[in-house]
CSV table of C-alpha atoms and ligand atoms in Angstrom, one decimal:
chain,number,residue,atom,x,y,z
A,278,MET,CA,136.0,89.0,-30.0
A,279,ASN,CA,139.0,89.3,-27.6
A,280,GLU,CA,138.6,88.7,-24.0
A,281,VAL,CA,141.2,91.2,-23.3
A,282,ASP,CA,141.7,94.7,-22.0
A,283,ALA,CA,141.0,96.5,-25.2
A,284,THR,CA,140.6,99.9,-23.5
A,285,PRO,CA,141.8,102.5,-25.9
A,286,GLN,CA,145.2,103.9,-24.9
A,287,ALA,CA,146.0,107.6,-24.6
A,288,GLY,CA,148.1,108.7,-27.5
A,289,ASN,CA,151.5,109.0,-25.8
A,290,ALA,CA,151.0,106.4,-23.0
A,291,PRO,CA,153.7,103.7,-22.8
A,292,TRP,CA,153.2,100.9,-25.2
A,293,THR,CA,155.2,97.6,-25.7
A,294,CYS,CA,156.2,97.3,-29.3
A,295,PRO,CA,155.7,93.7,-30.6
A,296,PHE,CA,157.5,94.1,-33.9
A,297,CYS,CA,160.9,92.9,-32.9
A,298,PRO,CA,162.2,90.9,-30.0
A,299,LEU,CA,163.6,93.9,-28.2
A,300,LEU,CA,160.0,94.7,-27.2
A,301,CYS,CA,160.7,98.3,-26.5
A,302,ASP,CA,158.3,99.6,-23.8
A,303,SER,CA,159.0,103.3,-23.6
A,304,PHE,CA,157.4,104.6,-26.8
A,305,GLY,CA,153.8,105.6,-27.7
A,306,VAL,CA,151.4,105.3,-30.5
A,307,ASP,CA,149.1,108.0,-31.9
A,308,ILE,CA,145.8,106.7,-33.1
A,309,GLY,CA,144.8,109.2,-35.7
A,310,PRO,CA,141.5,109.8,-37.5
A,311,PRO,CA,139.6,106.7,-38.8
A,312,GLY,CA,141.5,105.1,-41.6
A,313,ALA,CA,144.8,106.8,-40.8
A,314,PRO,CA,147.8,104.5,-40.1
A,315,LEU,CA,149.0,104.3,-36.5
A,316,ALA,CA,152.0,106.5,-35.8
A,317,LEU,CA,154.9,105.8,-33.5
A,318,THR,CA,155.9,108.5,-31.0
A,319,GLY,CA,159.1,108.9,-29.0
A,320,SER,CA,161.2,107.0,-31.6
A,321,ASP,CA,161.9,107.0,-35.3
A,322,CYS,CA,162.4,103.3,-35.4
A,323,PRO,CA,161.8,102.4,-39.1
A,324,ARG,CA,160.9,98.8,-38.3
A,325,ALA,CA,158.1,99.8,-35.9
A,326,ARG,CA,156.9,102.6,-38.2
A,327,GLY,CA,156.7,100.3,-41.1
A,328,ALA,CA,154.8,97.7,-39.1
A,329,LEU,CA,152.3,100.2,-37.6
A,330,ALA,CA,151.4,101.4,-41.1
A,331,HIS,CA,149.5,98.1,-41.5
A,332,PHE,CA,147.0,99.1,-38.8
A,333,SER,CA,144.5,101.9,-38.8
A,334,GLY,CA,143.0,102.0,-35.3
A,335,GLU,CA,139.5,101.0,-36.2
A,336,PRO,CA,137.6,97.7,-36.4
A,337,VAL,CA,138.6,95.5,-39.3
A,338,ALA,CA,136.1,94.6,-41.9
A,339,ALA,CA,138.0,91.5,-43.2
A,340,ARG,CA,136.0,88.2,-42.9
A,341,PRO,CA,137.1,84.6,-42.9
A,342,GLN,CA,137.4,82.9,-46.3
A,343,VAL,CA,136.9,79.3,-47.4
A,344,ASP,CA,138.3,78.5,-50.8
A,345,GLY,CA,138.4,82.2,-51.5
A,346,ARG,CA,134.8,82.9,-50.7
A,347,GLU,CA,133.9,85.1,-47.7
A,348,GLY,CA,131.8,83.6,-44.9
A,349,ASP,CA,131.4,83.5,-41.2
A,350,ILE,CA,133.8,82.2,-38.6
A,351,ASP,CA,131.7,79.1,-37.8
A,352,SER,CA,131.8,77.9,-41.5
A,353,ALA,CA,135.6,78.6,-41.7
A,354,LEU,CA,136.2,76.7,-38.5
A,355,ALA,CA,134.2,73.7,-39.7
A,356,ALA,CA,136.1,73.7,-43.0
A,357,ALA,CA,139.4,74.0,-41.2
A,358,ALA,CA,138.5,71.1,-38.8
A,359,SER,CA,137.6,69.0,-41.8
A,360,LEU,CA,141.0,69.7,-43.4
A,361,LEU,CA,142.8,68.8,-40.2
A,362,ALA,CA,140.8,65.7,-39.6
A,363,ARG,CA,141.7,64.4,-43.1
A,364,SER,CA,145.4,65.1,-42.7
A,365,ARG,CA,147.8,62.2,-41.9
A,366,GLN,CA,150.8,64.5,-41.2
A,367,PRO,CA,150.1,68.2,-40.7
A,368,LEU,CA,152.7,70.9,-40.5
A,369,PHE,CA,152.2,74.0,-38.3
A,370,GLY,CA,154.4,76.8,-39.7
A,371,GLY,CA,154.9,80.5,-39.3
A,372,LEU,CA,154.0,80.3,-35.6
A,373,GLY,CA,153.7,84.1,-35.4
A,374,THR,CA,151.8,84.4,-32.1
A,375,ASP,CA,152.1,85.0,-28.4
A,376,VAL,CA,152.1,82.8,-25.3
A,377,ALA,CA,148.3,82.2,-25.3
A,378,GLY,CA,148.4,81.3,-29.0
A,379,ALA,CA,151.4,79.1,-28.5
A,380,ARG,CA,149.7,77.2,-25.7
A,381,ALA,CA,146.7,76.6,-28.0
A,382,LEU,CA,149.0,75.6,-30.8
A,383,TYR,CA,150.7,73.0,-28.6
A,384,ALA,CA,147.4,71.4,-27.6
A,385,LEU,CA,146.2,71.2,-31.2
A,386,ALA,CA,149.6,69.8,-32.3
A,387,CYS,CA,149.4,67.1,-29.7
A,388,ASP,CA,145.9,66.2,-30.9
A,389,THR,CA,146.9,66.0,-34.5
A,390,GLY,CA,150.6,64.8,-34.4
A,391,ALA,CA,151.6,68.0,-36.2
A,392,ILE,CA,155.2,69.0,-36.7
A,393,CYS,CA,155.9,72.6,-35.7
A,394,ASP,CA,158.5,74.8,-37.1
A,395,PRO,CA,158.6,78.6,-37.1
A,396,ALA,CA,159.1,80.9,-40.1
A,397,GLU,CA,162.8,81.4,-39.2
A,398,GLY,CA,163.3,77.9,-38.0
A,399,ARG,CA,166.8,77.5,-39.3
A,400,SER,CA,168.0,80.6,-37.5
A,401,LEU,CA,166.3,79.5,-34.2
A,402,MET,CA,167.9,76.0,-34.5
A,403,ARG,CA,171.4,77.4,-34.8
A,404,SER,CA,171.1,78.9,-31.3
A,405,LEU,CA,169.4,75.8,-29.9
A,406,ARG,CA,172.0,73.5,-31.4
A,407,ALA,CA,174.8,75.5,-29.8
A,408,LEU,CA,173.0,75.6,-26.5
A,409,GLN,CA,172.4,71.8,-26.6
A,410,ASP,CA,176.0,71.0,-27.6
A,411,ARG,CA,178.0,73.4,-25.5
A,412,GLY,CA,175.7,75.5,-23.3
A,413,GLY,CA,176.5,79.2,-22.9
A,414,PHE,CA,176.7,82.4,-20.8
A,415,SER,CA,174.0,84.9,-21.7
A,416,THR,CA,172.9,88.2,-20.3
A,417,THR,CA,169.9,90.6,-20.4
A,418,LEU,CA,169.4,94.0,-21.9
A,419,ALA,CA,169.1,95.5,-18.4
A,420,GLU,CA,172.5,94.0,-17.4
A,421,VAL,CA,174.2,95.3,-20.5
A,422,ARG,CA,172.8,98.7,-19.8
A,423,THR,CA,173.9,98.8,-16.2
A,424,ARG,CA,177.1,96.8,-16.0
A,425,ALA,CA,178.8,96.2,-19.4
A,426,ASP,CA,181.7,98.3,-20.5
A,427,LEU,CA,182.3,96.7,-23.9
A,428,ILE,CA,179.9,95.5,-26.5
A,429,VAL,CA,181.4,93.6,-29.4
A,430,CYS,CA,179.2,93.2,-32.5
A,431,MET,CA,180.1,89.8,-33.8
A,432,THR,CA,177.8,89.7,-36.8
A,433,GLU,CA,177.8,93.3,-38.1
A,434,MET,CA,176.0,96.2,-36.5
A,435,PRO,CA,172.7,95.1,-34.9
A,436,ASP,CA,170.9,98.4,-35.4
A,437,ALA,CA,170.1,97.6,-39.0
A,438,HIS,CA,167.6,94.9,-37.9
A,439,TYR,CA,167.1,96.1,-34.3
A,440,PRO,CA,167.1,99.9,-34.6
A,441,GLU,CA,166.7,100.7,-30.9
A,442,PHE,CA,169.4,98.2,-29.8
A,443,PHE,CA,172.1,100.7,-28.9
A,444,ARG,CA,169.7,103.0,-27.1
A,445,ARG,CA,168.4,100.1,-25.1
A,446,CYS,CA,171.9,99.3,-24.0
A,447,GLY,CA,172.6,102.9,-23.0
A,448,VAL,CA,175.3,103.5,-25.6
A,449,GLY,CA,176.0,107.2,-25.7
A,450,GLU,CA,174.7,107.7,-22.2
A,451,ARG,CA,177.6,106.1,-20.3
A,452,GLU,CA,181.1,107.2,-21.1
A,453,ASP,CA,182.6,103.9,-20.0
A,454,LEU,CA,180.5,101.8,-22.4
A,455,GLN,CA,182.2,101.3,-25.7
A,456,VAL,CA,181.1,99.5,-28.9
A,457,GLU,CA,183.5,97.5,-31.1
A,458,ASP,CA,182.8,95.8,-34.5
A,459,LEU,CA,184.4,92.4,-35.1
A,460,PRO,CA,187.0,92.9,-37.9
A,461,VAL,CA,186.3,89.9,-40.2
A,462,HIS,CA,189.4,88.3,-41.9
A,463,GLY,CA,188.6,85.5,-44.2
A,464,ASP,CA,185.3,84.1,-43.2
A,465,LEU,CA,183.4,84.6,-39.9
A,466,PHE,CA,184.2,81.1,-38.7
A,467,ASP,CA,188.0,81.6,-39.1
A,468,THR,CA,187.8,85.0,-37.5
A,469,VAL,CA,185.9,83.8,-34.4
A,470,ALA,CA,188.2,80.8,-34.0
A,471,LEU,CA,191.3,83.1,-34.3
A,472,LEU,CA,189.9,85.6,-31.8
A,473,ALA,CA,189.1,82.7,-29.4
A,474,ALA,CA,192.7,81.5,-29.7
A,475,LEU,CA,194.1,85.0,-29.0
A,476,VAL,CA,191.9,85.5,-26.0
A,477,ALA,CA,192.9,82.2,-24.6
A,478,GLY,CA,196.6,82.9,-25.2
A,479,ARG,CA,197.0,79.9,-27.6
A,480,ILE,CA,198.4,82.3,-30.2
A,481,GLY,CA,200.9,84.9,-29.4
A,482,THR,CA,199.8,88.5,-30.0
A,483,HIS,CA,203.1,89.2,-31.8
A,484,GLU,CA,202.7,86.6,-34.4
A,485,SER,CA,202.9,88.4,-37.8
A,486,ARG,CA,200.2,86.2,-39.5
A,487,VAL,CA,197.6,87.5,-37.1
A,488,PRO,CA,195.8,90.7,-38.2
A,489,ALA,CA,196.6,93.6,-35.9
A,490,GLU,CA,193.0,94.6,-35.6
A,491,LEU,CA,192.1,91.2,-34.2
A,492,VAL,CA,195.0,91.3,-31.7
A,493,ALA,CA,193.8,94.7,-30.6
A,494,LEU,CA,190.3,93.4,-30.0
A,495,SER,CA,191.5,90.4,-28.1
A,496,LEU,CA,193.5,92.7,-25.8
A,497,ARG,CA,190.5,95.0,-25.4
A,498,LEU,CA,188.3,92.0,-24.4
A,499,ARG,CA,190.8,90.8,-21.9
A,500,GLU,CA,191.0,94.3,-20.3
A,501,ALA,CA,187.3,94.9,-20.2
A,502,ARG,CA,185.5,94.7,-16.9
A,503,TYR,CA,182.3,93.2,-18.5
A,504,ALA,CA,182.3,92.4,-22.2
A,505,VAL,CA,179.2,91.4,-24.0
A,506,LEU,CA,179.4,89.6,-27.4
A,507,VAL,CA,176.3,90.4,-29.5
A,508,TYR,CA,175.3,88.3,-32.4
A,509,GLU,CA,172.3,87.6,-34.7
A,510,PRO,CA,171.8,83.9,-35.5
A,511,GLY,CA,169.8,85.0,-38.6
A,512,ARG,CA,172.9,86.5,-40.1
A,513,LEU,CA,175.0,83.4,-39.7
A,514,PRO,CA,175.7,81.0,-42.6
A,515,ALA,CA,174.7,77.3,-42.7
A,516,GLN,CA,176.4,75.5,-39.8
A,517,GLY,CA,176.3,78.8,-37.9
A,518,ALA,CA,176.0,76.9,-34.7
A,519,LEU,CA,179.8,76.3,-34.9
A,520,ILE,CA,180.3,80.1,-34.9
A,521,ILE,CA,178.0,80.5,-31.8
A,522,GLU,CA,180.0,77.8,-30.1
A,523,GLY,CA,183.2,79.8,-30.9
A,524,ILE,CA,181.6,82.9,-29.4
A,525,GLN,CA,180.7,81.0,-26.3
A,526,ARG,CA,184.3,79.7,-26.1
A,527,ILE,CA,185.6,83.3,-26.0
A,528,VAL,CA,183.0,84.2,-23.3
A,529,ALA,CA,184.0,81.2,-21.2
A,530,THR,CA,187.7,82.0,-21.4
A,531,LEU,CA,187.1,85.6,-20.4
A,532,ASN,CA,185.0,84.5,-17.4
A,533,ARG,CA,188.0,82.8,-15.9
A,534,SER,CA,189.6,86.1,-15.1
A,535,THR,CA,186.9,88.8,-15.7
A,536,ARG,CA,183.3,88.9,-16.6
A,537,ALA,CA,181.7,88.3,-20.0
A,538,ALA,CA,178.4,87.2,-21.6
A,539,SER,CA,176.8,86.7,-25.0
A,540,LEU,CA,173.6,88.3,-26.2
A,541,SER,CA,171.7,86.7,-29.1
A,542,LEU,CA,169.3,88.9,-31.1
A,543,GLY,CA,166.6,86.9,-32.8
A,544,GLY,CA,163.5,84.9,-32.3
A,545,GLY,CA,161.1,87.6,-33.5
A,546,ASP,CA,157.6,87.2,-34.9
A,547,GLY,CA,156.8,84.9,-32.0
A,548,ALA,CA,159.4,82.2,-32.8
A,549,ALA,CA,161.3,82.5,-29.4
A,550,THR,CA,158.1,82.7,-27.5
A,551,VAL,CA,156.5,79.7,-29.1
A,552,ASN,CA,159.7,77.8,-28.6
A,553,GLN,CA,159.7,78.7,-24.8
A,554,VAL,CA,156.1,77.6,-24.4
A,555,PHE,CA,156.7,74.3,-26.2
A,556,ALA,CA,159.8,73.7,-24.1
A,557,TRP,CA,158.0,74.2,-20.8
A,558,LEU,CA,154.9,72.2,-21.9
A,559,SER,CA,156.8,69.2,-23.4
A,560,GLY,CA,160.5,69.5,-22.4
A,561,LEU,CA,161.4,69.8,-26.1
A,562,PRO,CA,162.0,72.8,-28.4
A,563,LEU,CA,160.3,73.3,-31.7
A,564,ARG,CA,160.9,71.0,-34.7
A,565,SER,CA,159.1,68.4,-32.5
A,566,ARG,CA,155.9,66.5,-32.7
A,567,ALA,CA,153.8,64.2,-30.5
A,568,GLY,CA,153.8,61.3,-32.9
A,569,PRO,CA,152.7,57.6,-32.8
A,570,SER,CA,155.9,56.7,-30.9
A,571,GLY,CA,155.7,59.6,-28.4
A,572,LEU,CA,157.4,62.9,-28.4
A,573,GLU,CA,160.0,63.3,-31.2
A,574,HIS,CA,162.5,66.1,-31.7
A,575,GLU,CA,164.2,66.2,-35.1
A,576,PRO,CA,166.2,69.5,-35.5
A,577,LEU,CA,167.1,68.7,-39.2
A,578,CYS,CA,164.3,66.4,-40.5
A,579,PHE,CA,161.5,68.6,-39.1
A,580,ASP,CA,162.7,71.6,-41.1
A,581,ALA,CA,159.5,73.0,-42.7
A,582,GLU,CA,161.1,74.0,-46.0
A,583,ARG,CA,162.6,70.5,-46.3
A,584,LEU,CA,159.3,68.8,-45.4
A,585,LEU,CA,157.4,70.8,-48.0
A,586,ALA,CA,160.0,70.2,-50.6
A,587,ASP,CA,160.0,66.5,-49.9
A,588,GLY,CA,156.2,66.2,-49.9
A,589,ALA,CA,156.5,64.7,-46.4
A,590,VAL,CA,153.5,66.6,-45.0
A,591,ASP,CA,149.9,66.7,-46.4
A,592,MET,CA,148.5,69.8,-44.8
A,593,LEU,CA,149.8,73.3,-43.7
A,594,LEU,CA,148.5,75.4,-40.8
A,595,TRP,CA,150.2,78.8,-41.0
A,596,VAL,CA,150.0,81.4,-38.2
A,597,SER,CA,151.3,84.9,-38.8
A,598,SER,CA,149.6,87.5,-36.6
A,599,PHE,CA,152.1,90.4,-36.4
A,600,GLY,CA,151.7,91.7,-40.0
A,601,PRO,CA,151.0,90.7,-43.6
A,602,GLU,CA,154.4,89.0,-43.7
A,603,PRO,CA,155.5,86.3,-43.5
A,604,ALA,CA,152.9,84.9,-45.8
A,605,PRO,CA,152.6,81.1,-46.2
A,606,PRO,CA,154.8,79.4,-48.8
A,607,PRO,CA,153.0,78.6,-52.0
A,608,ALA,CA,152.8,74.9,-51.4
A,609,GLU,CA,150.1,72.9,-53.2
A,610,LEU,CA,148.6,71.6,-50.0
A,611,PRO,CA,145.4,72.0,-48.2
A,612,ARG,CA,146.0,74.8,-45.8
A,613,ILE,CA,144.6,76.9,-43.0
A,614,VAL,CA,146.0,80.4,-42.5
A,615,LEU,CA,145.5,82.5,-39.4
A,616,GLY,CA,146.9,85.8,-40.4
A,617,HIS,CA,146.9,89.6,-40.4
A,618,PRO,CA,143.8,90.8,-42.3
A,619,GLY,CA,146.0,92.4,-44.9
A,620,MET,CA,147.9,89.3,-45.7
A,621,ARG,CA,148.1,88.4,-49.4
A,622,VAL,CA,147.7,84.6,-49.4
A,623,PRO,CA,149.6,83.3,-52.4
A,624,ALA,CA,147.3,82.1,-55.1
A,625,ALA,CA,149.6,79.3,-56.3
A,626,ILE,CA,147.9,76.4,-54.6
A,627,ALA,CA,145.9,73.5,-56.1
A,628,SER,CA,142.4,74.8,-56.7
A,629,ASN,CA,140.9,71.7,-55.1
A,630,ALA,CA,143.2,71.4,-52.2
A,631,GLY,CA,141.1,73.3,-49.7
A,632,SER,CA,142.0,76.7,-48.3
A,633,VAL,CA,140.8,78.5,-45.2
A,634,PHE,CA,141.8,82.0,-44.2
A,635,ILE,CA,140.8,83.5,-40.8
A,636,PRO,CA,141.9,87.0,-40.0
A,637,VAL,CA,143.2,87.4,-36.5
A,638,SER,CA,144.2,90.1,-34.1
A,639,THR,CA,147.8,91.2,-33.5
A,640,PRO,CA,149.1,91.0,-29.9
A,641,GLY,CA,150.0,94.5,-28.7
A,642,ILE,CA,147.7,96.1,-31.3
A,643,GLY,CA,144.2,94.7,-31.2
A,644,ALA,CA,144.7,92.1,-28.5
A,645,ALA,CA,146.6,91.8,-25.2
A,646,GLY,CA,149.2,89.1,-24.8
A,647,HIS,CA,152.7,88.2,-23.7
A,648,LEU,CA,156.0,87.8,-25.6
A,649,PHE,CA,159.5,86.7,-24.5
A,650,ARG,CA,162.1,89.3,-25.1
A,651,THR,CA,165.3,88.4,-27.1
A,652,ASP,CA,167.2,87.9,-23.8
A,653,GLY,CA,165.0,84.9,-23.1
A,654,SER,CA,164.3,85.4,-19.4
A,655,VAL,CA,162.0,88.4,-19.7
A,656,LEU,CA,158.3,87.9,-20.5
A,657,MET,CA,156.7,91.2,-21.5
A,658,PRO,CA,153.0,91.9,-21.2
A,659,LEU,CA,151.4,93.5,-24.3
A,660,ARG,CA,148.4,95.7,-24.1
A,661,ALA,CA,145.8,96.2,-26.8
A,662,LEU,CA,145.7,99.7,-28.3
A,663,TYR,CA,142.1,99.4,-29.5
A,664,ASP,CA,139.5,96.8,-30.2
A,665,ASP,CA,139.9,95.6,-33.8
A,666,GLY,CA,137.0,93.2,-33.7
A,667,LEU,CA,139.1,90.2,-34.5
A,668,PRO,CA,139.6,87.0,-32.6
A,669,SER,CA,143.1,86.3,-31.2
A,670,VAL,CA,145.1,83.3,-32.5
A,671,GLY,CA,144.5,81.5,-29.1
A,672,GLU,CA,140.8,81.9,-29.4
A,673,VAL,CA,140.6,80.7,-33.0
A,674,LEU,CA,142.7,77.6,-32.2
A,675,LEU,CA,140.6,76.8,-29.1
A,676,ARG,CA,137.5,76.8,-31.2
A,677,LEU,CA,139.2,74.9,-34.0
A,678,ARG,CA,140.2,72.2,-31.5
A,679,GLN,CA,136.6,72.0,-30.3
A,680,ALA,CA,135.4,71.7,-33.8
A,681,LEU,CA,138.0,69.0,-34.5
A,682,HIS,CA,136.9,67.0,-31.5
A,683,ALA,CA,133.3,67.4,-32.5
A,684,SER,CA,134.1,66.1,-36.0
A,685,ARG,CA,135.8,63.1,-34.5
A,686,GLY,CA,132.7,62.3,-32.4
A,687,GLY,CA,134.3,63.7,-29.2
A,688,LYS,CA,137.4,61.5,-29.4
A,689,GLN,CA,140.8,63.2,-28.9
B,205,LIG,S1,163.6,98.3,-32.0
B,205,LIG,FE1,162.1,96.7,-32.3
B,205,LIG,S2,160.8,96.7,-30.4
B,205,LIG,FE2,162.0,98.7,-30.5
B,205,LIG,S3,160.5,100.1,-31.5
B,205,LIG,FE3,161.8,99.2,-33.1
B,205,LIG,S4,160.7,97.4,-33.9
B,205,LIG,FE4,159.8,98.0,-31.9
């Protein structure tokens, strides 16, 4: 059971939505009659509505499973500890959890030498790579709302994936805040490089080979009081870190004479939060492990998809607490899944590999918790809407670690 404030919330009381990294905190949830899906109030955000449909506001009947057979949590933890103890190189994937879950994951990863990579690891690594290589100027949603006068959408309109984005920025409320879309000519890399050259004055705005729309945008950026360049790492192609570096080049140039910043939209489903926690506990981001030769960070080699395809890991621990997706990949490995009770765990695994499924609570729905917002510096508290009767990821991992230590005779 959760050791959290699971006090039922009044229907229209403020609630922090955990279903995308904007973490909107001005909407409510209606808990209807037993069995009815939760309903969002104050917004018609399709992403939140779709996610809330997976919760019914009453205790969950789902039970842990070992090799497809239902049992109690103690048996499931013992089986999971046995799988972990036998593994020579575990992989922790998904990583859909909050701060407390991430802290527990880190401790277990250190005990087992596990490699950790979130479900959208490639997207997260693009941002990290650019930050490591070049650094960057970034801003917060609050600053965009209060100070920016120009938002430039560098990777298409963000409201398709982040429906409340423009409302959060105050678009439509302030007359002086304008939104521009990047006119892409050729590919995105060429377009960003050309825009960077125009903004820096390395190409004349009267050169005929330069698209007029791009010239107009460069002038608009130079005239803006405070421009914010918004991008989604998840929409970038392979080697997208180079595009992020190009965006940061534009921002840095503008900051010589005016004010500008970038805003990255990504790191949902706990990815950014787990990355922050691992960074503050170890000094390294994800795609790291505490191995035999100490801490190792391998941003390319520790790609979960690659490790699974190469057969470089022999066990998978998958964590996904925000909804039935993302489900674990259908790898033929022993695996432990801590997931939403409605998750369909793919059947395509070796029948004798060993499989444990433990349903867990969702932060912000059945459990309290904390998540980092997309702007990185804001940690939002999440409040439980009702008691779903499920343990949190952090609680399960704590007990799993204890069971693992017990199976090793108390040795860590
Ligand atoms: S935009 Fe994101 S955080 Fe806001 S209500 Fe929709 S899903 Fe939730």
